[in-house]
Amino acid sequence: MASVTLRRLSKVFAGGVQALHHLDLEVRDGELLVLLGASGSGKTTVLRCIAGLEEPTSGDVVIGERVVTQESPAERDVAMVFQSHALYPHLSVRDNIAFPLTVRHVGDAQVTRRVLEAATRLGLKDVLDRMPQQLSEGERQRVALGRAIVRGPQAFLLDEPLSRLDGPLRIELRAELLALHRALGATMIYVTHDQTEAMTIGQRIAILHEGRLRQVGTPEEVYQRPADVHVARFVGTPGMNVLRGRGRAAEKGRVIEAGSLVIPVELSTYEGELQLGVRPEFVGLCAVDHGVGNVDVLVVEPLGSETLVHLNAGGQPLVARLQGFADVPVGTRVGVKVDRRRLYLFDAAGAPLV
């Protein structure tokens, strides 16, 4: 296995569309790093540049100690698993997994051993003689992973490999992927737009937005200490509430006014326009006029273990996450309370205020 380093990587497509802007990123040897971002953020372009399927406009790709920017995909020794598993329909599971070794003219005994090892790891040992059309969707994706594993590459590149699976199977394969990473000690770069997937899989998460790297950190770091408003809103399900507001002096200290909320604060001397952030789990409901403001209940989403309550706070959306089934009638007015120790302040442009 090897580290993967991107140095000032940029990609401009025909027509002047810039997909990547001077990207600097280091994926450590043996690390599982998740590239997280919305559609069009540049995630897949990063993977394709690493694999050699796209040529960067500028910058370098380094695998281990080698600068591979000008090398062909075959010379880079990486394995890519796509959203579409792209199995050969006329080949058995055994032959699909063996294909990367067969085309390299690896000896029959070694091919047999490595295919069996990969199949055993992935629970495919009993279906090696089946054809792809005889498999479930989850089994097909396991075969695609097996085809990558059998090569023993320096790095695995996984482009939303679970996105076509239904919920329960996706959770099951997510756990299997984590176990596989631990067993192989492999360098893996995993692309997804799913925040939950990123938080549960990644040892670190790199968040992309419009081709720019916004933050790199552990799941806890990007959740607890977002680098800007975009990261705050994007990470979490649902993301952080961010309300436009203003800081001002009050009779007893300072307050932040945001929509219908007026929150006393001690942590900031900032006056003027700002943005106030608070996670839904730190928003509670109370009787009218007993909190930091009154809000109208718009939508209630009972999810079993919790309930999401969507509120109108003076024309700005606010979401509260309440435990269990909460009896909150739609259309009523309620008071709001917030955990003032869990507030985030950003300036008007979205940068954090210290």
Coordinates of C-alpha atoms in Angstrom, one line a residue:
M1 CA 0.0 0.0 0.0
A2 CA 1.0 3.6 -0.4
S3 CA 0.1 7.2 0.3
V4 CA -1.6 9.3 -2.3
T5 CA -0.8 13.0 -2.6
L6 CA -2.3 15.7 -4.7
R7 CA -0.3 18.8 -5.3
R8 CA -2.0 21.9 -6.6
L9 CA -4.2 19.7 -8.8
S10 CA -6.5 21.6 -11.2
K11 CA -8.7 20.4 -14.0
V12 CA -10.4 22.6 -16.7
F13 CA -12.7 20.9 -19.1
A14 CA -13.5 22.0 -22.7
G15 CA -15.5 25.2 -22.7
G16 CA -13.6 26.6 -19.7
V17 CA -15.4 24.7 -17.0
Q18 CA -13.0 24.4 -14.0
A19 CA -13.8 21.3 -12.1
L20 CA -10.9 21.4 -9.6
H21 CA -9.1 24.5 -8.2
H22 CA -5.5 23.9 -7.0
L23 CA -6.3 21.0 -4.8
D24 CA -3.8 20.0 -2.1
L25 CA -4.5 16.7 -0.3
E26 CA -2.6 13.9 1.3
V27 CA -4.1 10.5 1.9
R28 CA -2.0 8.6 4.3
D29 CA -0.7 5.1 3.7
G30 CA -3.4 2.6 4.9
E31 CA -6.0 5.3 5.5
L32 CA -9.7 5.3 4.5
L33 CA -10.4 8.8 3.4
V34 CA -13.9 9.9 2.2
L35 CA -14.3 12.6 -0.5
L36 CA -17.7 14.2 0.4
G37 CA -19.6 16.7 -1.7
A38 CA -22.7 17.4 -3.6
S39 CA -23.1 16.4 -7.3
G40 CA -20.8 18.5 -9.4
S41 CA -18.3 19.3 -6.6
G42 CA -15.4 17.5 -8.3
K43 CA -15.3 14.2 -6.3
T44 CA -15.3 11.8 -9.3
T45 CA -12.9 14.1 -11.2
V46 CA -10.4 13.7 -8.4
L47 CA -10.6 9.9 -8.5
R48 CA -10.3 9.9 -12.3
C49 CA -7.2 12.1 -12.1
I50 CA -5.6 9.8 -9.6
A51 CA -6.5 6.7 -11.7
G52 CA -5.1 8.4 -14.9
L53 CA -8.5 8.4 -16.6
E54 CA -8.4 12.2 -16.7
E55 CA -5.3 14.3 -17.3
P56 CA -5.0 17.3 -14.9
T57 CA -4.6 20.7 -16.4
S58 CA -2.0 21.4 -13.8
G59 CA -0.5 20.0 -10.7
D60 CA 0.7 16.5 -9.8
V61 CA -0.5 13.1 -8.5
V62 CA 2.0 11.3 -6.3
I63 CA 1.5 7.6 -5.3
G64 CA 4.0 6.6 -2.7
E65 CA 7.2 8.3 -3.7
R66 CA 6.4 8.3 -7.5
V67 CA 5.0 11.3 -9.4
V68 CA 2.6 9.5 -11.7
T69 CA 0.9 12.4 -13.4
Q70 CA 2.2 11.4 -16.8
E71 CA 1.9 7.6 -16.3
S72 CA -0.8 5.5 -17.9
P73 CA -3.6 4.0 -15.8
A74 CA -2.0 0.6 -16.0
E75 CA 1.3 1.9 -14.7
R76 CA -0.2 3.5 -11.6
D77 CA -1.1 0.3 -9.7
V78 CA -4.5 1.5 -8.4
A79 CA -7.9 -0.3 -8.6
M80 CA -11.1 1.6 -9.2
V81 CA -14.6 0.4 -8.2
F82 CA -17.4 2.2 -9.9
Q83 CA -21.0 3.0 -9.0
S84 CA -22.0 0.6 -11.8
H85 CA -20.2 -2.7 -11.0
A86 CA -19.6 -3.3 -14.8
L87 CA -19.2 -7.1 -14.6
Y88 CA -18.6 -9.1 -17.8
P89 CA -22.0 -10.8 -18.3
H90 CA -20.4 -13.8 -20.2
L91 CA -17.9 -14.6 -17.5
S92 CA -18.6 -16.4 -14.2
V93 CA -17.9 -14.9 -10.8
R94 CA -14.6 -16.7 -10.7
D95 CA -13.5 -15.4 -14.1
N96 CA -14.7 -11.9 -13.4
I97 CA -12.6 -11.7 -10.2
A98 CA -9.7 -13.3 -12.0
F99 CA -9.8 -11.0 -15.0
P100 CA -7.2 -8.4 -13.9
L101 CA -4.7 -11.3 -13.2
T102 CA -5.5 -13.2 -16.4
V103 CA -4.8 -10.2 -18.7
R104 CA -1.4 -9.8 -16.9
H105 CA -0.7 -13.5 -17.6
V106 CA -0.3 -14.4 -13.9
G107 CA 0.2 -18.2 -13.4
D108 CA -2.9 -20.4 -13.0
A109 CA -2.0 -21.6 -9.5
Q110 CA -1.5 -18.0 -8.2
V111 CA -4.8 -16.9 -9.9
T112 CA -6.7 -19.8 -8.2
R113 CA -5.2 -18.9 -4.8
R114 CA -5.8 -15.2 -5.0
V115 CA -9.4 -15.5 -6.4
L116 CA -10.3 -18.0 -3.6
E117 CA -8.8 -15.6 -1.0
A118 CA -10.8 -12.6 -2.3
A119 CA -14.0 -14.6 -2.6
T120 CA -13.7 -16.0 0.9
R121 CA -13.2 -12.5 2.3
L122 CA -16.3 -11.3 0.5
G123 CA -18.6 -14.2 1.2
L124 CA -18.6 -15.3 -2.5
K125 CA -17.0 -18.7 -2.2
D126 CA -20.2 -20.6 -2.8
V127 CA -21.2 -18.6 -5.9
L128 CA -17.9 -18.6 -7.9
D129 CA -19.4 -20.6 -10.7
R130 CA -22.5 -18.5 -11.1
M131 CA -23.0 -15.9 -13.8
P132 CA -23.6 -12.2 -12.9
Q133 CA -27.3 -12.4 -13.9
Q134 CA -27.8 -15.1 -11.3
L135 CA -26.6 -12.8 -8.5
S136 CA -28.3 -10.2 -6.2
E137 CA -27.3 -6.6 -6.5
G138 CA -25.2 -6.9 -3.4
E139 CA -23.4 -10.0 -4.6
R140 CA -22.6 -8.2 -7.9
Q141 CA -21.0 -5.3 -6.0
R142 CA -19.0 -7.8 -3.9
V143 CA -17.7 -9.3 -7.1
A144 CA -16.6 -5.8 -8.3
L145 CA -14.8 -5.4 -5.0
G146 CA -13.2 -8.8 -5.4
R147 CA -11.9 -7.9 -8.8
A148 CA -10.2 -4.9 -7.3
I149 CA -8.9 -6.8 -4.2
V150 CA -7.3 -9.6 -6.2
R151 CA -4.9 -7.2 -7.9
G152 CA -3.3 -6.2 -4.6
P153 CA -3.1 -2.5 -5.7
Q154 CA -1.3 0.3 -3.9
A155 CA -4.6 2.2 -3.5
F156 CA -8.3 1.5 -3.9
L157 CA -10.5 4.2 -5.5
L158 CA -14.2 3.7 -4.8
D159 CA -16.7 5.9 -6.7
E160 CA -20.0 5.7 -4.8
P161 CA -20.0 1.9 -4.9
L162 CA -23.0 1.5 -2.6
S163 CA -25.3 4.2 -4.0
R164 CA -27.4 1.8 -6.1
L165 CA -28.2 -0.5 -3.2
D166 CA -31.3 -0.3 -1.0
G167 CA -31.1 0.9 2.6
P168 CA -30.6 -2.3 4.6
L169 CA -28.1 -3.8 2.1
R170 CA -26.2 -0.6 1.9
I171 CA -25.7 -0.6 5.7
E172 CA -24.7 -4.3 5.6
L173 CA -22.1 -3.7 2.9
R174 CA -20.8 -0.5 4.6
A175 CA -19.9 -2.6 7.6
E176 CA -18.3 -5.2 5.4
L177 CA -16.2 -2.6 3.7
L178 CA -14.9 -1.3 7.0
A179 CA -14.0 -4.9 8.1
L180 CA -12.3 -5.3 4.7
H181 CA -10.3 -2.2 5.2
R182 CA -9.1 -3.3 8.6
A183 CA -8.2 -6.7 7.3
L184 CA -6.3 -5.4 4.2
G185 CA -4.7 -2.3 5.8
A186 CA -5.4 -0.8 2.5
T187 CA -5.2 2.8 1.3
M188 CA -8.8 3.7 0.2
I189 CA -10.3 6.8 -1.2
Y190 CA -14.1 6.6 -1.1
V191 CA -16.4 9.1 -2.9
T192 CA -19.9 9.8 -1.7
H193 CA -22.5 12.5 -1.5
D194 CA -24.1 10.9 1.6
Q195 CA -23.1 12.6 4.8
T196 CA -24.1 9.6 7.0
E197 CA -22.0 7.3 4.9
A198 CA -19.0 9.7 5.1
M199 CA -19.4 9.9 8.9
T200 CA -19.6 6.2 9.5
I201 CA -16.9 5.1 7.0
G202 CA -14.2 7.7 6.9
Q203 CA -11.2 7.9 9.2
R204 CA -11.0 11.4 7.8
I205 CA -13.3 13.3 5.5
A206 CA -12.3 15.8 2.8
I207 CA -15.2 18.1 1.9
L208 CA -15.3 19.5 -1.7
H209 CA -17.5 22.3 -2.9
E210 CA -17.4 23.6 -6.5
G211 CA -14.0 22.0 -7.0
R212 CA -12.4 23.5 -3.9
L213 CA -11.4 21.7 -0.7
R214 CA -13.3 23.3 2.2
Q215 CA -12.1 21.1 5.1
V216 CA -10.2 17.9 5.9
G217 CA -10.6 16.3 9.3
T218 CA -12.0 13.4 11.3
P219 CA -15.7 13.0 11.4
E220 CA -15.8 14.6 14.8
E221 CA -13.7 17.6 13.7
V222 CA -15.8 18.4 10.6
Y223 CA -19.0 18.0 12.7
Q224 CA -18.0 19.8 15.8
R225 CA -15.7 22.4 14.3
P226 CA -16.9 23.2 10.7
A227 CA -14.5 25.4 8.7
D228 CA -17.3 27.5 7.3
V229 CA -21.0 27.8 6.8
H230 CA -21.0 25.5 3.8
V231 CA -19.5 22.6 5.8
A232 CA -21.8 23.4 8.8
R233 CA -24.9 23.1 6.6
F234 CA -23.6 20.1 4.5
V235 CA -22.4 17.8 7.3
G236 CA -25.1 16.2 9.4
T237 CA -28.6 14.9 8.7
P238 CA -30.1 17.4 8.8
G239 CA -27.3 19.9 8.6
M240 CA -26.7 22.7 11.0
N241 CA -29.3 25.5 11.3
V242 CA -27.8 28.7 10.1
L243 CA -29.8 31.9 10.6
R244 CA -29.0 35.4 9.4
G245 CA -28.7 37.8 12.3
R246 CA -27.1 40.7 14.0
G247 CA -25.0 41.1 17.2
R248 CA -25.7 44.1 19.3
A249 CA -25.3 45.5 22.8
A250 CA -28.2 45.1 25.2
E251 CA -29.1 46.3 28.6
K252 CA -27.5 43.3 30.2
G253 CA -24.6 42.4 28.1
R254 CA -24.9 41.4 24.4
V255 CA -27.5 39.6 22.3
I256 CA -27.8 38.1 18.9
E257 CA -31.0 38.7 17.0
A258 CA -31.8 36.1 14.3
G259 CA -35.3 35.9 12.9
S260 CA -37.7 35.8 15.8
L261 CA -34.9 34.7 18.2
V262 CA -33.1 37.0 20.7
I263 CA -30.3 35.1 22.4
P264 CA -28.1 36.5 25.2
V265 CA -24.5 35.7 24.6
E266 CA -21.3 36.1 26.5
L267 CA -18.9 34.6 23.9
S268 CA -18.7 37.5 21.4
T269 CA -18.2 41.2 21.3
Y270 CA -19.0 41.2 17.6
E271 CA -21.6 43.7 16.5
G272 CA -23.2 43.9 13.1
E273 CA -24.3 41.3 10.5
L274 CA -23.5 37.7 11.2
Q275 CA -24.8 34.1 10.8
L276 CA -25.8 32.1 13.8
G277 CA -25.4 28.3 13.7
V278 CA -26.9 25.7 16.0
R279 CA -27.3 21.9 15.4
P280 CA -30.9 20.6 15.5
E281 CA -30.1 18.4 18.5
F282 CA -29.4 21.6 20.6
V283 CA -32.8 23.2 19.7
G284 CA -35.7 22.5 22.1
L285 CA -39.3 23.5 22.4
C286 CA -41.1 25.1 25.3
A287 CA -44.1 27.2 26.1
V288 CA -44.7 30.4 24.3
D289 CA -42.7 33.3 25.7
H290 CA -40.6 31.0 27.9
G291 CA -37.6 30.6 25.6
V292 CA -35.4 32.8 23.4
G293 CA -38.3 33.4 20.9
N294 CA -41.5 32.1 19.5
V295 CA -41.8 30.1 16.3
D296 CA -44.5 28.4 14.2
V297 CA -44.6 24.7 13.6
L298 CA -44.6 23.9 9.9
V299 CA -43.8 20.2 9.5
V300 CA -43.4 17.3 12.0
E301 CA -41.4 14.2 10.9
P302 CA -41.6 11.3 13.4
L303 CA -38.7 8.9 12.7
G304 CA -39.2 6.5 15.6
S305 CA -36.2 7.2 17.9
E306 CA -36.5 10.9 17.2
T307 CA -38.7 13.5 15.7
L308 CA -37.7 16.4 13.4
V309 CA -39.8 19.5 13.9
H310 CA -39.5 22.1 11.1
L311 CA -40.1 25.6 12.3
N312 CA -40.6 29.2 11.0
A313 CA -38.5 31.6 13.1
G314 CA -39.5 35.0 11.8
G315 CA -39.2 34.0 8.1
Q316 CA -36.1 31.8 8.6
P317 CA -36.2 28.0 8.7
L318 CA -35.2 26.2 11.9
V319 CA -35.2 22.5 12.7
A320 CA -35.4 20.9 16.1
R321 CA -34.4 17.3 16.8
L322 CA -36.5 15.9 19.7
Q323 CA -36.1 12.5 21.3
G324 CA -38.8 9.8 20.6
F325 CA -42.3 10.6 19.3
A326 CA -43.0 14.3 20.0
D327 CA -46.6 15.4 20.1
V328 CA -46.2 18.8 18.4
P329 CA -49.3 19.9 16.4
V330 CA -48.6 21.5 13.0
G331 CA -49.7 25.1 12.8
T332 CA -49.2 25.9 16.5
R333 CA -46.9 28.5 17.9
V334 CA -44.3 27.4 20.5
G335 CA -41.3 28.8 22.3
V336 CA -37.8 27.8 21.4
K337 CA -34.8 27.2 23.7
V338 CA -31.2 26.6 22.6
D339 CA -28.1 25.4 24.3
R340 CA -26.1 28.6 24.3
R341 CA -22.9 26.6 24.8
R342 CA -23.4 25.0 21.4
L343 CA -23.8 28.1 19.3
Y344 CA -21.6 28.8 16.2
L345 CA -21.0 32.3 14.9
F346 CA -20.0 33.1 11.3
D347 CA -19.5 36.4 9.6
A348 CA -21.7 37.5 6.7
A349 CA -19.5 35.8 4.2
G350 CA -19.6 32.4 6.1
A351 CA -16.2 32.4 7.8
P352 CA -16.1 31.4 11.5
L353 CA -16.0 34.2 14.1
V354 CA -13.6 33.5 17.0

